[in-house]
Short mmCIF file of C-alpha atoms in Angstrom, two decimals:
data_model
loop_
_atom_site.label_atom_id
_atom_site.label_comp_id
_atom_site.label_asym_id
_atom_site.label_seq_id
_atom_site.Cartn_x
_atom_site.Cartn_y
_atom_site.Cartn_z
CA MET E 1 -0.01 -0.02 -0.02
CA SER E 2 1.74 3.14 -1.12
CA GLN E 3 1.74 6.14 1.21
CA SER E 4 1.57 8.47 -1.78
CA ARG E 5 -2.08 7.62 -2.25
CA HIS E 6 -2.90 8.67 1.26
CA VAL E 7 -2.18 12.36 1.24
CA PRO E 8 -4.54 13.80 3.84
CA VAL E 9 -6.96 16.27 2.29
CA MET E 10 -6.44 20.01 3.01
CA LEU E 11 -3.84 19.03 5.60
CA GLN E 12 -2.02 22.35 5.96
CA ARG E 13 -5.28 24.30 6.09
CA CYS E 14 -6.52 22.08 8.94
CA LEU E 15 -3.22 22.52 10.84
CA ASP E 16 -3.31 26.29 10.36
CA MET E 17 -6.93 26.44 11.59
CA LEU E 18 -6.12 24.51 14.77
CA ALA E 19 -2.67 26.09 15.35
CA PRO E 20 -3.62 29.04 17.62
CA ALA E 21 -5.18 26.62 20.11
CA LEU E 22 -2.34 24.06 20.13
CA ALA E 23 0.77 26.08 20.81
CA GLU E 24 0.57 25.90 24.60
CA PRO E 25 2.42 23.09 26.40
CA GLY E 26 0.03 20.34 27.46
CA ALA E 27 -2.60 21.18 24.81
CA VAL E 28 -4.70 18.12 23.90
CA VAL E 29 -5.88 17.58 20.32
CA VAL E 30 -8.34 14.90 19.36
CA ASP E 31 -8.26 13.28 15.89
CA CYS E 32 -11.74 11.74 15.74
CA THR E 33 -11.03 9.95 12.50
CA LEU E 34 -7.53 8.48 12.80
CA GLY E 35 -7.58 6.35 9.62
CA LEU E 36 -3.99 5.81 8.50
CA GLY E 37 -2.72 8.51 10.86
CA GLY E 38 -1.77 11.17 8.26
CA HIS E 39 -3.40 14.06 10.08
CA SER E 40 -2.35 12.74 13.48
CA GLU E 41 1.30 12.43 12.43
CA ALA E 42 1.27 16.01 11.10
CA LEU E 43 -0.40 17.32 14.31
CA LEU E 44 2.22 15.64 16.53
CA ALA E 45 5.09 16.86 14.32
CA GLN E 46 3.89 20.48 14.00
CA PHE E 47 2.87 20.90 17.67
CA PRO E 48 5.69 19.32 19.71
CA GLU E 49 4.12 20.36 23.05
CA ALA E 50 0.71 18.87 22.25
CA ARG E 51 -0.71 15.52 23.26
CA LEU E 52 -2.91 13.55 20.83
CA VAL E 53 -5.93 11.37 21.47
CA ALA E 54 -7.05 9.57 18.29
CA LEU E 55 -10.15 7.47 17.68
CA ASP E 56 -11.05 4.91 15.03
CA ARG E 57 -13.65 2.18 14.88
CA ASP E 58 -11.50 0.14 12.50
CA LYS E 59 -9.01 -2.13 14.30
CA GLU E 60 -6.84 -2.52 11.20
CA ALA E 61 -6.53 1.29 10.88
CA LEU E 62 -5.49 1.46 14.59
CA ARG E 63 -2.83 -1.18 14.04
CA LEU E 64 -1.32 0.51 10.96
CA SER E 65 -1.41 4.04 12.37
CA GLY E 66 -0.01 2.72 15.65
CA GLU E 67 3.11 1.68 13.82
CA ARG E 68 3.28 5.04 12.06
CA LEU E 69 2.89 7.05 15.31
CA ALA E 70 5.19 4.84 17.41
CA PRO E 71 8.08 7.36 17.18
CA PHE E 72 5.97 9.87 19.13
CA GLY E 73 5.79 7.53 22.12
CA ASP E 74 3.34 8.40 24.86
CA ARG E 75 2.31 11.72 23.27
CA ALA E 76 -0.20 9.69 21.20
CA THR E 77 -3.09 7.72 22.73
CA LEU E 78 -5.01 5.61 20.21
CA VAL E 79 -8.45 4.36 21.12
CA HIS E 80 -10.79 1.83 19.45
CA ALA E 81 -14.04 3.83 19.51
CA VAL E 82 -16.67 5.40 17.28
CA TYR E 83 -16.33 9.18 17.36
CA ASP E 84 -19.68 9.80 19.10
CA GLU E 85 -18.08 7.99 22.10
CA LEU E 86 -15.70 10.93 22.55
CA PRO E 87 -17.15 12.06 25.93
CA GLU E 88 -16.71 8.53 27.41
CA VAL E 89 -13.17 8.27 25.97
CA LEU E 90 -12.09 11.62 27.45
CA ASP E 91 -13.72 10.75 30.75
CA ARG E 92 -11.79 7.44 30.90
CA LEU E 93 -8.55 9.26 30.14
CA GLY E 94 -9.29 11.88 32.81
CA ILE E 95 -9.25 14.77 30.29
CA PRO E 96 -11.94 17.33 31.18
CA ARG E 97 -11.44 19.67 28.17
CA VAL E 98 -9.45 19.66 24.93
CA GLN E 99 -7.88 22.46 22.88
CA GLY E 100 -8.39 21.04 19.41
CA VAL E 101 -10.67 18.56 17.57
CA LEU E 102 -10.37 17.34 13.98
CA PHE E 103 -12.81 15.31 11.98
CA ASP E 104 -12.01 14.01 8.46
CA LEU E 105 -15.23 12.37 7.42
CA GLY E 106 -13.97 10.87 4.19
CA VAL E 107 -14.26 7.11 4.42
CA SER E 108 -10.72 5.95 5.16
CA SER E 109 -8.60 5.69 1.99
CA MET E 110 -7.47 2.34 3.22
CA GLN E 111 -10.99 0.95 3.24
CA LEU E 112 -11.63 2.24 -0.25
CA ASP E 113 -8.40 0.61 -1.43
CA GLU E 114 -8.96 -2.77 0.22
CA ALA E 115 -11.02 -4.75 -2.24
CA ASP E 116 -12.31 -7.28 0.28
CA ARG E 117 -14.09 -4.68 2.38
CA GLY E 118 -16.73 -4.06 -0.28
CA PHE E 119 -16.74 -0.24 -0.27
CA ALA E 120 -15.58 0.16 -3.84
CA TYR E 121 -17.86 -0.09 -6.84
CA ALA E 122 -14.87 -0.16 -9.18
CA GLN E 123 -13.93 -3.78 -8.36
CA ASP E 124 -15.86 -6.89 -7.41
CA ALA E 125 -15.86 -7.58 -3.66
CA PRO E 126 -18.11 -8.99 -0.95
CA LEU E 127 -20.82 -6.39 -0.09
CA ASP E 128 -19.71 -5.71 3.47
CA MET E 129 -18.96 -1.97 4.02
CA ARG E 130 -18.74 -2.16 7.82
CA MET E 131 -15.98 0.10 9.11
CA ASP E 132 -15.79 -2.06 12.23
CA GLN E 133 -16.02 -5.57 10.95
CA THR E 134 -16.54 -7.04 14.42
CA THR E 135 -20.08 -5.66 14.73
CA GLY E 136 -23.28 -4.75 12.96
CA ILE E 137 -24.91 -5.82 9.71
CA SER E 138 -23.31 -5.85 6.28
CA ALA E 139 -24.44 -4.06 3.14
CA ALA E 140 -25.50 -7.44 1.68
CA GLU E 141 -27.85 -7.97 4.64
CA VAL E 142 -29.36 -4.51 4.14
CA LEU E 143 -29.98 -5.24 0.43
CA ASN E 144 -31.33 -8.69 1.02
CA THR E 145 -33.58 -8.11 4.02
CA TYR E 146 -34.84 -4.52 4.15
CA PRO E 147 -38.36 -3.89 2.95
CA PRO E 148 -38.53 -2.08 -0.45
CA GLY E 149 -39.92 1.17 1.05
CA GLU E 150 -37.02 1.36 3.53
CA LEU E 151 -34.47 0.78 0.75
CA VAL E 152 -36.01 3.54 -1.34
CA ARG E 153 -35.87 5.89 1.68
CA ILE E 154 -32.18 5.10 2.29
CA LEU E 155 -31.15 5.59 -1.35
CA ARG E 156 -33.03 8.90 -1.52
CA ALA E 157 -31.95 10.28 1.86
CA TYR E 158 -28.33 9.09 1.97
CA GLY E 159 -27.47 8.73 -1.71
CA GLU E 160 -29.62 11.56 -3.07
CA GLU E 161 -30.50 9.04 -5.80
CA LYS E 162 -33.37 10.22 -7.96
CA GLN E 163 -33.83 6.79 -9.55
CA ALA E 164 -34.20 5.06 -6.14
CA LYS E 165 -37.53 3.39 -7.03
CA ARG E 166 -36.21 1.85 -10.24
CA ILE E 167 -33.10 0.54 -8.56
CA VAL E 168 -34.97 -0.88 -5.60
CA SER E 169 -37.57 -2.67 -7.68
CA ALA E 170 -34.74 -4.32 -9.65
CA VAL E 171 -32.98 -5.28 -6.38
CA VAL E 172 -36.16 -6.79 -4.91
CA ARG E 173 -36.80 -8.78 -8.12
CA GLU E 174 -33.24 -10.09 -8.20
CA ARG E 175 -32.83 -10.87 -4.54
CA GLU E 176 -35.76 -13.26 -4.69
CA LYS E 177 -33.88 -15.27 -7.33
CA GLU E 178 -30.61 -15.18 -5.41
CA PRO E 179 -29.49 -13.05 -2.44
CA PHE E 180 -26.81 -10.37 -3.13
CA SER E 181 -23.33 -11.11 -1.92
CA ASN E 182 -20.90 -9.22 -4.23
CA SER E 183 -20.59 -5.68 -5.49
CA ALA E 184 -20.20 -6.42 -9.24
CA ARG E 185 -23.73 -7.86 -9.50
CA LEU E 186 -25.19 -4.79 -7.80
CA VAL E 187 -23.21 -2.39 -10.04
CA GLU E 188 -24.43 -4.22 -13.13
CA LEU E 189 -28.03 -4.20 -11.90
CA ILE E 190 -27.90 -0.44 -11.28
CA ARG E 191 -26.45 0.15 -14.76
CA ASP E 192 -29.24 -1.93 -16.30
CA SER E 193 -32.03 -0.29 -14.40
CA LEU E 194 -31.20 3.36 -15.07
CA PRO E 195 -32.51 5.30 -18.03
CA GLN E 196 -29.88 6.35 -20.58
CA ALA E 197 -29.95 10.03 -19.52
CA ALA E 198 -29.23 9.19 -15.85
CA LYS E 199 -26.16 7.19 -16.85
CA ARG E 200 -24.54 10.13 -18.51
CA THR E 201 -24.29 12.28 -15.42
CA GLY E 202 -21.78 12.30 -12.54
CA GLY E 203 -19.36 9.42 -12.83
CA ASN E 204 -20.18 5.78 -11.97
CA PRO E 205 -23.98 5.33 -11.76
CA ALA E 206 -23.53 3.04 -8.71
CA LYS E 207 -21.75 5.70 -6.67
CA ARG E 208 -24.88 7.14 -5.00
CA THR E 209 -26.27 3.73 -4.05
CA PHE E 210 -22.93 2.64 -2.56
CA GLN E 211 -22.71 5.87 -0.58
CA ALA E 212 -26.26 5.32 0.79
CA LEU E 213 -25.52 1.73 1.82
CA ARG E 214 -22.28 2.76 3.51
CA ILE E 215 -24.04 5.46 5.53
CA GLU E 216 -26.80 3.08 6.55
CA VAL E 217 -24.47 0.18 7.47
CA ASN E 218 -22.27 2.38 9.64
CA GLY E 219 -25.04 4.61 11.02
CA GLU E 220 -22.79 7.47 9.91
CA LEU E 221 -25.23 10.36 10.02
CA SER E 222 -26.78 9.47 13.35
CA VAL E 223 -23.29 9.01 14.81
CA LEU E 224 -22.27 12.40 13.40
CA GLU E 225 -25.41 14.05 14.81
CA ARG E 226 -24.21 13.03 18.27
CA ALA E 227 -20.51 13.48 17.66
CA ILE E 228 -20.25 17.11 16.48
CA PRO E 229 -22.18 18.62 19.42
CA ALA E 230 -20.22 16.36 21.81
CA ALA E 231 -16.91 17.55 20.35
CA VAL E 232 -17.94 21.21 20.64
CA LYS E 233 -18.89 20.58 24.26
CA ALA E 234 -15.48 19.04 24.92
CA LEU E 235 -13.62 22.16 23.75
CA ALA E 236 -12.06 24.47 26.33
CA VAL E 237 -12.67 28.19 25.82
CA GLY E 238 -10.26 29.19 23.05
CA GLY E 239 -10.30 25.64 21.67
CA ARG E 240 -10.88 25.01 17.97
CA ILE E 241 -12.63 22.40 15.89
CA ALA E 242 -12.10 21.63 12.17
CA VAL E 243 -14.41 19.34 10.21
CA LEU E 244 -13.82 18.04 6.69
CA SER E 245 -16.93 16.58 5.08
CA TYR E 246 -17.38 15.04 1.68
CA HIS E 247 -21.06 15.18 0.86
CA SER E 248 -23.83 17.67 1.35
CA LEU E 249 -25.61 15.66 4.04
CA GLU E 250 -22.59 15.76 6.37
CA ASP E 251 -21.72 19.34 5.55
CA ARG E 252 -25.28 20.47 6.27
CA LEU E 253 -25.21 18.80 9.68
CA VAL E 254 -21.89 20.42 10.63
CA LYS E 255 -23.10 23.79 9.39
CA GLN E 256 -26.27 23.56 11.55
CA VAL E 257 -24.35 22.70 14.74
CA PHE E 258 -21.80 25.46 14.20
CA ALA E 259 -24.44 28.05 13.23
CA ALA E 260 -26.53 27.24 16.35
CA GLY E 261 -23.42 27.65 18.56
CA ALA E 262 -22.51 30.95 16.89
CA ALA E 263 -25.97 32.45 17.28
CA THR E 264 -27.33 34.38 20.25
CA THR E 265 -30.09 32.55 22.09
CA ALA E 266 -31.59 35.72 23.52
CA PRO E 267 -35.27 36.47 23.10
CA PRO E 268 -35.63 39.18 20.44
CA GLY E 269 -35.80 42.80 21.49
CA LEU E 270 -33.46 42.81 24.50
CA PRO E 271 -31.50 46.09 24.57
CA VAL E 272 -28.46 44.33 26.10
CA VAL E 273 -27.85 40.63 25.59
CA PRO E 274 -26.95 38.93 28.94
CA GLU E 275 -23.85 36.72 29.05
CA ARG E 276 -25.86 33.48 29.20
CA TYR E 277 -27.45 34.17 25.78
CA GLN E 278 -24.22 35.12 24.03
CA PRO E 279 -22.88 32.85 21.27
CA ARG E 280 -20.60 30.04 22.43
CA LEU E 281 -18.82 29.66 19.10
CA LYS E 282 -17.10 31.93 16.60
CA LEU E 283 -17.06 30.66 13.01
CA LEU E 284 -13.58 30.39 11.49
CA THR E 285 -14.76 29.85 7.94
CA ARG E 286 -17.12 31.91 5.80
CA GLY E 287 -19.35 29.14 4.51
CA ALA E 288 -17.32 26.05 3.71
CA GLU E 289 -13.79 26.28 2.38
CA LEU E 290 -12.96 24.24 -0.71
CA PRO E 291 -9.69 22.56 -1.69
CA THR E 292 -7.50 24.44 -4.20
CA GLU E 293 -7.41 23.43 -7.86
CA GLU E 294 -3.80 22.28 -7.40
CA GLU E 295 -4.79 20.02 -4.56
CA VAL E 296 -7.63 18.45 -6.51
CA ALA E 297 -5.24 17.89 -9.45
CA GLU E 298 -2.81 16.05 -7.12
CA ASN E 299 -5.40 14.15 -5.08
CA ARG E 300 -8.74 13.47 -6.73
CA ARG E 301 -10.24 12.38 -3.42
CA ALA E 302 -10.02 16.00 -2.29
CA ALA E 303 -12.49 17.22 -4.91
CA PRO E 304 -15.73 16.99 -2.86
CA ALA E 305 -14.16 18.12 0.43
CA ARG E 306 -15.69 20.98 2.44
CA LEU E 307 -13.89 22.39 5.47
CA ARG E 308 -15.64 24.22 8.34
CA GLY E 309 -14.08 25.47 11.54
CA ALA E 310 -15.21 27.08 14.77
CA GLN E 311 -13.64 28.38 17.97
CA ARG E 312 -15.13 28.08 21.45
CA ILE E 313 -15.41 31.61 22.85
CA ARG E 314 -17.37 31.06 26.07
CA GLU E 315 -18.70 28.36 28.36
CA ASP E 316 -22.20 26.95 27.91
CA ALA E 317 -24.85 28.79 29.87
CA GLU E 318 -25.60 26.91 33.07
#
């Protein structure tokens, strides 16, 4: 597996965004999506006084990044956990507040590159898609057992797939003949069930369905809905959070949490806004920042990335 493929997206921009909060000795930064450890390694190298806590639900990712981060010794603490478990992890480690939090919500490059994990529609593989293969149901089980209405809902909500009904009726027809087990059959079925015009837009026609299955299998959006507010809550005053998302559903969720934190909660019409109603967050990005053209040219996985950042400026109102 070549490291060159695993250039972390918008790496320097993320480091710059978190930098003001991480210069102090003893600062703690949390990498909620460790993956292969690219961001974590850069954080430890650029902020020699900081301590890192990194989470991943994928044991293989933890093993590989553990080797990569070994030179940093006890400055790095790697934890097998889903990122919405952040409060419990910090509690266990006896860390009341942190100075920096980073989320890179792109599915780990490693998982996309490993054929046998079933994330990729470009090659035939078992339809698994679980980020933590020790738990939960696989994509094949979702396809083979979910009622048609539920499958349509998932493809529409998580894949933004306009042809969801056509695809699902083909899936239901085919699964009765033989249950789905591999990705190639699903890709072919999607190709066959789409009208010509739909095939001409936006890359591989299976992409949206695979995205939807991946989100469903890993409960990604519900996990994120809990994780982002929990991460904001864990920030010390002055602490910063940076979130890289890769599709509009994730980005919208991050935007909503940040916007709520940056808004005043005062009833309208107060001449002076009391402290307890003042915003808790300051936005560090105007809208979402996009990768540069040069970066997209070097790393095609960066193309859909959207970066948002916020800084904690006061405690929550009691």
